[in-house]
Short mmCIF file of N, CA, C and O in Angstrom, two decimals:
data_model
loop_
_atom_site.label_atom_id
_atom_site.label_comp_id
_atom_site.label_asym_id
_atom_site.label_seq_id
_atom_site.Cartn_x
_atom_site.Cartn_y
_atom_site.Cartn_z
N MET A 1 63.72 111.76 145.47
CA MET A 1 64.44 112.63 145.19
C MET A 1 63.88 114.03 144.13
O MET A 1 63.41 113.70 143.69
N LYS A 2 64.31 114.91 145.06
CA LYS A 2 63.66 116.48 144.06
C LYS A 2 64.98 116.47 143.04
O LYS A 2 66.14 116.30 143.55
N ILE A 3 64.63 117.05 141.91
CA ILE A 3 65.56 118.04 141.41
C ILE A 3 65.00 119.20 140.76
O ILE A 3 63.83 118.99 140.25
N HIS A 4 65.98 120.00 140.79
CA HIS A 4 65.62 121.74 140.71
C HIS A 4 65.22 121.54 139.05
O HIS A 4 66.11 120.81 138.45
N ARG A 5 64.99 122.45 138.77
CA ARG A 5 64.19 122.86 137.40
C ARG A 5 65.44 123.30 136.46
O ARG A 5 66.09 122.56 135.15
N ARG A 6 66.46 124.03 137.12
CA ARG A 6 67.85 124.37 136.52
C ARG A 6 68.29 123.52 136.12
O ARG A 6 68.53 122.79 135.27
N ALA A 7 69.13 122.00 137.24
CA ALA A 7 69.69 120.95 136.58
C ALA A 7 69.36 119.90 136.08
O ALA A 7 70.08 119.82 135.70
N PHE A 8 67.66 120.17 135.99
CA PHE A 8 67.00 119.14 135.25
C PHE A 8 66.99 119.50 133.54
O PHE A 8 67.42 118.81 132.97
N THR A 9 67.01 120.84 133.33
CA THR A 9 66.82 121.19 132.11
C THR A 9 69.06 121.49 131.62
O THR A 9 69.03 120.94 130.50
N GLU A 10 69.63 121.17 132.57
CA GLU A 10 71.13 121.59 131.99
C GLU A 10 71.34 120.14 132.15
O GLU A 10 71.87 119.65 131.18
N MET A 11 70.73 118.81 132.62
CA MET A 11 71.18 117.64 132.17
C MET A 11 70.40 117.45 130.85
O MET A 11 71.35 116.68 129.86
N LEU A 12 69.39 118.00 130.61
CA LEU A 12 68.40 117.90 129.54
C LEU A 12 69.53 118.23 127.97
O LEU A 12 69.76 117.90 127.09
N ALA A 13 70.13 119.45 128.07
CA ALA A 13 70.54 119.77 127.54
C ALA A 13 71.95 119.53 127.17
O ALA A 13 72.54 119.20 125.65
N SER A 14 72.44 118.45 128.28
CA SER A 14 73.82 118.24 127.61
C SER A 14 73.48 117.46 127.46
O SER A 14 74.53 116.47 126.23
N LEU A 15 72.61 116.34 127.40
CA LEU A 15 72.15 115.06 126.40
C LEU A 15 72.12 115.14 125.27
O LEU A 15 72.38 114.43 124.50
N GLY A 16 71.48 116.17 125.24
CA GLY A 16 70.97 116.47 123.54
C GLY A 16 72.32 117.05 122.62
O GLY A 16 72.01 116.84 121.47
N VAL A 17 73.80 117.53 123.47
CA VAL A 17 75.00 117.91 122.82
C VAL A 17 75.58 116.41 122.46
O VAL A 17 76.03 116.19 121.68
N LEU A 18 75.05 115.31 123.21
CA LEU A 18 75.80 114.16 123.14
C LEU A 18 75.03 113.40 122.12
O LEU A 18 75.60 112.44 120.71
N VAL A 19 73.67 114.00 122.01
CA VAL A 19 73.04 112.78 121.10
C VAL A 19 73.65 113.45 119.63
O VAL A 19 73.40 112.80 118.66
N ALA A 20 73.36 114.86 119.53
CA ALA A 20 73.37 115.64 118.70
C ALA A 20 74.73 115.71 117.75
O ALA A 20 74.79 116.08 116.87
N SER A 21 75.95 116.08 118.66
CA SER A 21 77.24 115.55 117.96
C SER A 21 77.71 114.60 117.12
O SER A 21 78.09 115.40 116.33
N PRO A 22 77.17 113.30 117.20
CA PRO A 22 77.89 112.66 115.87
C PRO A 22 77.15 112.83 114.45
O PRO A 22 77.49 113.38 113.57
N ALA A 23 75.99 112.93 115.39
CA ALA A 23 75.21 113.68 113.57
C ALA A 23 75.34 115.06 113.33
O ALA A 23 76.04 115.19 112.02
N LEU A 24 76.11 115.93 113.35
CA LEU A 24 76.88 117.15 113.18
C LEU A 24 78.25 117.11 112.96
O LEU A 24 78.38 117.39 111.66
N ALA A 25 78.82 115.97 112.95
CA ALA A 25 80.23 115.38 113.08
C ALA A 25 80.19 114.74 111.86
O ALA A 25 81.44 115.32 110.92
N GLU A 26 79.31 114.44 111.48
CA GLU A 26 79.46 113.40 109.81
C GLU A 26 78.78 114.13 108.83
O GLU A 26 77.34 114.69 108.76
N GLY A 27 79.06 114.19 107.57
CA GLY A 27 78.77 114.60 106.60
C GLY A 27 77.84 114.24 105.55
O GLY A 27 77.85 112.88 106.31
N LYS A 28 77.15 114.14 105.13
CA LYS A 28 75.93 112.97 104.43
C LYS A 28 76.60 113.38 102.68
O LYS A 28 77.68 113.93 103.01
N THR A 29 76.85 112.02 102.27
CA THR A 29 77.51 111.76 100.91
C THR A 29 76.87 111.94 99.83
O THR A 29 75.29 111.33 100.01
N VAL A 30 77.28 112.16 98.73
CA VAL A 30 76.46 112.56 97.39
C VAL A 30 76.89 111.56 96.31
O VAL A 30 78.03 111.37 96.33
N GLU A 31 75.86 111.10 95.63
CA GLU A 31 76.32 110.26 95.04
C GLU A 31 76.11 110.47 93.55
O GLU A 31 75.44 112.04 93.06
N VAL A 32 77.63 110.39 92.64
CA VAL A 32 77.65 110.69 91.17
C VAL A 32 78.20 109.86 90.08
O VAL A 32 79.13 109.17 90.61
N SER A 33 76.91 109.55 89.32
CA SER A 33 77.59 108.40 88.08
C SER A 33 78.45 109.24 87.04
O SER A 33 78.07 110.24 86.55
N MET A 34 78.94 107.74 86.87
CA MET A 34 79.39 108.18 85.49
C MET A 34 78.56 107.65 84.28
O MET A 34 78.47 106.26 83.91
N LYS A 35 77.96 108.16 82.73
CA LYS A 35 77.45 107.95 82.02
C LYS A 35 77.87 107.79 80.66
O LYS A 35 78.82 108.61 80.85
N ASN A 36 77.53 107.17 79.47
CA ASN A 36 77.99 106.97 78.29
C ASN A 36 77.17 107.51 77.06
O ASN A 36 77.77 107.22 76.18
N ASN A 37 75.83 107.66 77.46
CA ASN A 37 75.19 107.57 76.37
C ASN A 37 74.74 109.06 76.15
O ASN A 37 74.12 109.95 77.04
N PRO A 38 74.39 109.58 75.15
CA PRO A 38 75.67 109.22 73.92
C PRO A 38 77.15 109.56 74.33
O PRO A 38 78.01 109.87 73.04
N LYS A 39 77.66 110.57 75.00
CA LYS A 39 79.07 111.26 75.35
C LYS A 39 79.13 110.55 77.09
O LYS A 39 78.22 110.35 77.47
N GLY A 40 80.22 110.78 77.26
CA GLY A 40 80.65 110.54 78.65
C GLY A 40 80.43 112.03 79.59
O GLY A 40 80.34 112.71 79.00
N VAL A 41 78.90 111.85 80.24
CA VAL A 41 78.36 112.81 81.01
C VAL A 41 78.97 112.51 82.91
O VAL A 41 78.52 111.31 83.33
N PHE A 42 79.13 113.12 83.94
CA PHE A 42 78.61 112.89 85.50
C PHE A 42 77.35 113.19 85.42
O PHE A 42 76.85 114.36 85.21
N VAL A 43 76.49 112.43 85.72
CA VAL A 43 75.30 112.80 86.51
C VAL A 43 74.84 112.55 88.19
O VAL A 43 75.25 111.17 88.44
N PRO A 44 74.45 113.41 88.39
CA PRO A 44 74.57 114.84 88.26
C PRO A 44 75.48 116.18 87.38
O PRO A 44 76.57 115.23 88.03
N ALA A 45 75.64 116.51 86.65
CA ALA A 45 76.97 117.27 86.54
C ALA A 45 77.14 118.31 87.40
O ALA A 45 78.36 118.71 87.61
N SER A 46 76.14 118.68 88.37
CA SER A 46 76.92 119.72 89.06
C SER A 46 75.82 119.45 90.64
O SER A 46 74.49 118.93 90.58
N VAL A 47 76.59 119.43 91.45
CA VAL A 47 76.17 118.72 92.72
C VAL A 47 76.63 120.81 94.21
O VAL A 47 77.31 121.13 93.53
N ASN A 48 75.38 120.52 94.41
CA ASN A 48 75.69 121.27 96.25
C ASN A 48 75.68 120.78 97.71
O ASN A 48 74.68 120.03 97.27
N ILE A 49 76.76 120.76 97.84
CA ILE A 49 76.90 119.97 99.49
C ILE A 49 77.46 121.51 100.18
O ILE A 49 78.19 122.08 99.86
N SER A 50 77.86 120.37 101.62
CA SER A 50 78.24 121.95 103.15
C SER A 50 79.62 121.40 102.95
O SER A 50 79.95 120.12 102.48
N VAL A 51 80.37 121.92 104.24
CA VAL A 51 81.16 121.66 103.92
C VAL A 51 81.38 120.50 105.18
O VAL A 51 80.82 120.08 105.58
N GLY A 52 82.63 119.48 105.32
CA GLY A 52 82.11 117.84 105.35
C GLY A 52 81.51 117.02 104.85
O GLY A 52 81.80 115.89 105.37
N ASP A 53 80.78 117.26 103.65
CA ASP A 53 79.96 116.23 102.87
C ASP A 53 81.43 115.37 101.69
O ASP A 53 82.15 116.29 101.71
N THR A 54 80.83 114.39 101.48
CA THR A 54 81.25 113.89 100.50
C THR A 54 80.56 113.51 99.28
O THR A 54 79.54 113.05 99.65
N VAL A 55 81.68 113.10 98.44
CA VAL A 55 80.84 113.21 96.92
C VAL A 55 81.44 111.50 96.47
O VAL A 55 82.74 111.28 96.62
N LYS A 56 80.54 110.81 96.15
CA LYS A 56 81.01 109.59 95.97
C LYS A 56 80.73 109.05 94.24
O LYS A 56 79.63 109.49 93.72
N TRP A 57 81.55 108.97 93.52
CA TRP A 57 81.68 109.06 92.13
C TRP A 57 81.09 107.30 91.81
O TRP A 57 82.74 106.83 92.55
N THR A 58 80.92 106.93 90.94
CA THR A 58 80.81 105.80 90.41
C THR A 58 80.84 105.43 88.92
O THR A 58 80.26 106.10 88.22
N ASN A 59 81.44 104.66 88.48
CA ASN A 59 81.73 104.42 87.07
C ASN A 59 80.71 102.85 87.22
O ASN A 59 81.45 101.57 86.90
N PRO A 60 79.70 103.25 86.74
CA PRO A 60 78.78 101.30 86.19
C PRO A 60 79.17 101.17 85.04
O PRO A 60 78.98 99.76 84.81
N GLY A 61 79.89 101.62 83.68
CA GLY A 61 80.04 100.81 82.88
C GLY A 61 81.05 100.12 82.23
O GLY A 61 82.21 100.91 83.31
N ILE A 62 81.25 99.83 81.25
CA ILE A 62 82.36 99.37 80.90
C ILE A 62 83.77 100.00 80.24
O ILE A 62 84.95 99.50 80.20
N ILE A 63 83.29 101.36 79.92
CA ILE A 63 84.45 102.53 79.79
C ILE A 63 85.38 102.94 80.88
O ILE A 63 84.66 103.68 82.09
N THR A 64 86.70 102.93 80.95
CA THR A 64 86.77 103.59 82.20
C THR A 64 87.34 105.20 81.88
O THR A 64 87.40 105.80 80.86
N HIS A 65 86.67 105.48 82.86
CA HIS A 65 87.07 107.57 83.67
C HIS A 65 87.72 107.00 84.22
O HIS A 65 88.36 106.99 85.17
N THR A 66 87.94 109.10 84.95
CA THR A 66 88.20 109.72 86.56
C THR A 66 87.63 110.79 86.83
O THR A 66 86.98 111.41 85.93
N VAL A 67 87.81 110.99 87.66
CA VAL A 67 87.66 112.39 88.54
C VAL A 67 88.99 112.62 88.67
O VAL A 67 89.55 112.56 89.68
N THR A 68 89.19 113.73 88.20
CA THR A 68 90.53 114.74 88.31
C THR A 68 90.16 116.14 88.59
O THR A 68 89.35 116.71 87.60
N CYS A 69 90.54 116.16 89.18
CA CYS A 69 90.26 117.77 90.04
C CYS A 69 91.89 118.53 89.97
O CYS A 69 92.31 118.89 91.43
N ASP A 70 92.60 118.50 89.03
CA ASP A 70 93.84 119.17 89.38
C ASP A 70 94.00 119.85 88.09
O ASP A 70 94.38 119.14 86.64
N PRO A 71 94.21 121.13 87.99
CA PRO A 71 94.73 121.76 86.65
C PRO A 71 96.05 121.07 85.49
O PRO A 71 95.92 121.53 84.70
N ALA A 72 97.02 120.54 86.30
CA ALA A 72 98.07 120.05 85.83
C ALA A 72 97.86 119.01 84.76
O ALA A 72 98.90 118.42 83.73
N GLN A 73 96.87 118.37 85.33
CA GLN A 73 96.41 117.22 84.43
C GLN A 73 95.37 117.28 83.45
O GLN A 73 95.04 116.61 82.63
N ALA A 74 94.81 118.67 83.40
CA ALA A 74 93.96 118.71 82.00
C ALA A 74 94.17 119.03 80.93
O ALA A 74 94.98 119.53 80.82
N ALA A 75 93.73 118.58 80.30
CA ALA A 75 94.11 119.32 78.90
C ALA A 75 93.79 120.46 78.67
O ALA A 75 94.69 120.96 77.93
N THR A 76 92.76 121.09 79.25
CA THR A 76 92.74 122.52 79.46
C THR A 76 92.67 123.14 80.78
O THR A 76 91.45 122.86 81.57
N GLN A 77 93.33 123.66 81.58
CA GLN A 77 93.73 123.46 82.23
C GLN A 77 92.36 124.38 83.15
O GLN A 77 92.17 124.84 84.64
N ALA A 78 91.73 125.56 82.24
CA ALA A 78 90.12 126.44 82.73
C ALA A 78 89.47 125.55 83.12
O ALA A 78 87.89 126.15 83.58
N ASN A 79 89.13 123.96 82.53
CA ASN A 79 88.14 123.11 82.94
C ASN A 79 88.17 122.74 84.22
O ASN A 79 87.56 121.70 84.28
N VAL A 80 89.30 122.60 84.83
CA VAL A 80 89.16 122.46 86.59
C VAL A 80 90.09 123.70 87.28
O VAL A 80 90.73 124.31 87.00
N VAL A 81 88.77 123.63 88.07
CA VAL A 81 89.05 124.56 89.05
C VAL A 81 89.06 124.63 90.56
O VAL A 81 88.41 123.26 90.83
N LEU A 82 89.41 125.02 91.28
CA LEU A 82 89.92 124.66 92.43
C LEU A 82 89.91 126.12 93.24
O LEU A 82 90.42 126.86 93.20
N PRO A 83 89.35 126.02 95.05
CA PRO A 83 89.64 127.05 95.53
C PRO A 83 90.97 127.43 95.69
O PRO A 83 91.99 126.44 95.99
N ALA A 84 91.49 128.52 96.38
CA ALA A 84 92.61 128.38 96.56
C ALA A 84 93.60 127.71 97.80
O ALA A 84 92.35 127.73 98.85
N GLY A 85 94.52 127.32 97.44
CA GLY A 85 94.97 126.52 99.09
C GLY A 85 94.63 125.07 98.81
O GLY A 85 94.87 124.49 99.67
N VAL A 86 93.39 125.09 97.93
CA VAL A 86 93.40 123.69 98.24
C VAL A 86 94.13 122.49 97.47
O VAL A 86 94.60 122.89 96.54
N THR A 87 94.68 121.05 98.07
CA THR A 87 95.10 120.43 97.25
C THR A 87 94.24 119.69 96.53
O THR A 87 93.46 119.13 96.53
N PRO A 88 94.99 119.75 95.00
CA PRO A 88 94.23 118.74 93.63
C PRO A 88 94.23 117.59 94.06
O PRO A 88 94.73 116.81 95.12
N PHE A 89 93.25 116.54 93.38
CA PHE A 89 92.68 114.89 93.70
C PHE A 89 92.24 114.77 92.51
O PHE A 89 91.79 115.68 91.50
N ASP A 90 92.72 113.38 92.79
CA ASP A 90 92.48 112.75 91.22
C ASP A 90 92.27 111.43 91.70
O ASP A 90 93.21 110.77 92.62
N SER A 91 91.22 110.78 90.57
CA SER A 91 90.74 109.42 91.06
C SER A 91 92.16 107.93 91.11
O SER A 91 91.67 107.23 91.09
N GLY A 92 92.38 108.76 89.70
CA GLY A 92 92.99 107.25 88.85
C GLY A 92 91.82 106.70 88.34
O GLY A 92 90.99 107.05 88.00
N ASN A 93 92.91 105.80 87.13
CA ASN A 93 91.75 105.06 86.32
C ASN A 93 90.59 104.50 87.08
O ASN A 93 90.73 103.62 87.95
N MET A 94 89.25 104.57 86.58
CA MET A 94 88.01 103.89 87.03
C MET A 94 87.95 102.93 85.88
O MET A 94 86.96 103.17 85.19
N GLU A 95 88.18 102.09 86.46
CA GLU A 95 87.10 100.92 85.71
C GLU A 95 86.01 100.42 85.98
O GLU A 95 85.21 100.91 86.68
N GLU A 96 85.13 99.39 85.13
CA GLU A 96 83.79 99.16 85.61
C GLU A 96 83.34 98.75 87.52
O GLU A 96 84.53 98.15 87.84
N ASP A 97 82.06 99.34 87.64
CA ASP A 97 81.79 99.45 88.80
C ASP A 97 82.79 100.07 89.96
O ASP A 97 82.43 99.60 90.98
N ALA A 98 83.81 100.29 89.41
CA ALA A 98 84.80 101.20 90.51
C ALA A 98 84.47 102.61 91.24
O ALA A 98 83.22 103.33 90.70
N THR A 99 84.63 102.82 91.91
CA THR A 99 84.36 103.93 93.51
C THR A 99 85.17 104.94 93.37
O THR A 99 86.05 104.46 93.78
N PHE A 100 84.86 106.10 93.54
CA PHE A 100 86.23 107.28 94.35
C PHE A 100 84.75 107.99 94.96
O PHE A 100 84.37 108.75 94.83
N SER A 101 85.78 108.31 96.24
CA SER A 101 84.70 109.46 97.26
C SER A 101 86.18 110.52 97.76
O SER A 101 87.24 110.17 98.23
N HIS A 102 85.84 111.80 97.82
CA HIS A 102 86.50 112.64 98.12
C HIS A 102 85.38 113.22 98.63
O HIS A 102 84.49 114.09 98.87
N THR A 103 86.02 113.83 100.42
CA THR A 103 85.74 114.99 101.24
C THR A 103 86.16 116.07 101.51
O THR A 103 87.10 116.37 101.32
N PHE A 104 85.31 117.06 101.59
CA PHE A 104 85.25 118.22 100.62
C PHE A 104 85.33 118.96 102.30
O PHE A 104 84.41 118.92 103.32
N THR A 105 86.72 120.03 102.77
CA THR A 105 86.49 120.26 103.80
C THR A 105 86.76 122.00 103.82
O THR A 105 87.41 122.46 104.48
N ALA A 106 86.90 122.75 102.68
CA ALA A 106 86.85 123.80 102.33
C ALA A 106 85.46 124.14 101.35
O ALA A 106 85.68 123.37 100.76
N LYS A 107 85.02 125.82 101.69
CA LYS A 107 84.39 126.41 100.78
C LYS A 107 84.63 126.43 99.10
O LYS A 107 85.82 126.77 99.45
N GLY A 108 84.03 126.52 98.65
CA GLY A 108 84.52 127.06 96.68
C GLY A 108 83.39 126.37 95.69
O GLY A 108 82.58 125.62 95.85
N THR A 109 83.93 126.58 94.77
CA THR A 109 83.51 125.89 93.67
C THR A 109 84.91 125.23 92.81
O THR A 109 85.93 125.45 92.90
N TYR A 110 84.51 123.67 93.15
CA TYR A 110 85.38 123.22 92.26
C TYR A 110 84.91 122.38 90.71
O TYR A 110 83.76 121.44 91.04
N LYS A 111 85.50 122.87 89.89
CA LYS A 111 85.36 121.98 88.56
C LYS A 111 86.27 120.72 88.51
O LYS A 111 87.26 120.66 88.71
N TYR A 112 86.04 119.66 87.97
CA TYR A 112 86.70 119.21 88.09
C TYR A 112 86.30 118.33 86.37
O TYR A 112 85.47 118.25 85.71
N VAL A 113 87.19 117.46 85.68
CA VAL A 113 87.12 116.03 84.40
C VAL A 113 87.07 115.26 84.88
O VAL A 113 87.81 114.41 84.98
N CYS A 114 87.16 114.11 83.66
CA CYS A 114 87.69 113.09 83.12
C CYS A 114 88.28 113.02 82.33
O CYS A 114 88.05 114.14 80.98
N LYS A 115 89.99 112.83 82.62
CA LYS A 115 91.12 113.62 81.36
C LYS A 115 90.72 112.36 80.12
O LYS A 115 90.98 113.11 79.06
N MET A 116 89.96 111.24 80.14
CA MET A 116 89.93 110.63 79.09
C MET A 116 88.58 111.27 77.85
O MET A 116 88.60 110.80 77.01
N HIS A 117 87.73 112.32 78.72
CA HIS A 117 86.69 112.09 77.63
C HIS A 117 86.65 113.79 78.02
O HIS A 117 85.30 114.02 77.82
N GLU A 118 87.39 114.53 78.25
CA GLU A 118 87.58 116.51 78.67
C GLU A 118 87.21 116.70 77.00
O GLU A 118 86.59 117.50 77.31
N ALA A 119 87.12 116.44 76.33
CA ALA A 119 87.35 117.14 75.16
C ALA A 119 86.03 117.07 74.57
O ALA A 119 85.20 117.64 73.35
N MET A 120 85.48 115.67 74.91
CA MET A 120 84.10 115.74 74.94
C MET A 120 82.93 116.29 75.40
O MET A 120 81.70 116.16 75.39
N GLY A 121 83.37 116.74 76.64
CA GLY A 121 82.80 117.78 76.72
C GLY A 121 82.27 116.95 78.96
O GLY A 121 81.52 117.75 79.43
N MET A 122 83.20 116.29 79.22
CA MET A 122 82.80 115.52 80.71
C MET A 122 83.53 116.15 81.71
O MET A 122 84.75 116.01 82.35
N ILE A 123 82.92 116.75 82.39
CA ILE A 123 83.19 117.83 83.16
C ILE A 123 82.24 118.41 84.06
O ILE A 123 80.89 118.46 84.13
N GLY A 124 82.65 117.90 85.53
CA GLY A 124 81.42 118.28 86.65
C GLY A 124 81.98 119.55 87.54
O GLY A 124 83.05 119.97 87.66
N THR A 125 81.01 119.77 88.36
CA THR A 125 80.92 121.09 89.27
C THR A 125 80.58 120.49 91.03
O THR A 125 79.47 120.04 90.92
N VAL A 126 81.41 120.83 91.66
CA VAL A 126 80.73 120.73 93.03
C VAL A 126 81.26 122.23 93.49
O VAL A 126 82.05 122.67 93.72
N VAL A 127 79.54 122.13 94.02
CA VAL A 127 79.92 123.83 94.72
C VAL A 127 79.62 123.55 96.81
O VAL A 127 78.63 122.14 97.15
N VAL A 128 80.31 123.64 97.37
CA VAL A 128 80.46 123.60 98.53
C VAL A 128 80.38 125.13 99.21
O VAL A 128 81.48 125.91 99.39
N SER A 129 79.61 124.90 100.34
CA SER A 129 79.05 126.41 101.21
C SER A 129 78.95 125.81 102.56
O SER A 129 79.13 124.66 102.73
#
């Protein structure tokens, strides 16, 4: 059986699209940890991701934390920033070993706080490009 070069190329191209599509559809996950020494901090404090990526926050310690990206819940509203039209989010109280994940679907800069330790400077940033 003979196959024409053009048909073979089209077949390979379609297979490449099928193989590549799931990889393109799924974003990566970036980990952020909550630390308590000497004060509450997000580590890393700032992450750069792409649209469709997920940030997963983990609280490995015994001190309760939150991931709050809602100006209405922040002690200082200027500490929380969202791109226009984006719905605010909040993890609720995260006890020891709790995790919270959020997938970012809009470009922009997101500043978030731990409601319980905002006054101590527990503020993080996610930049989505």
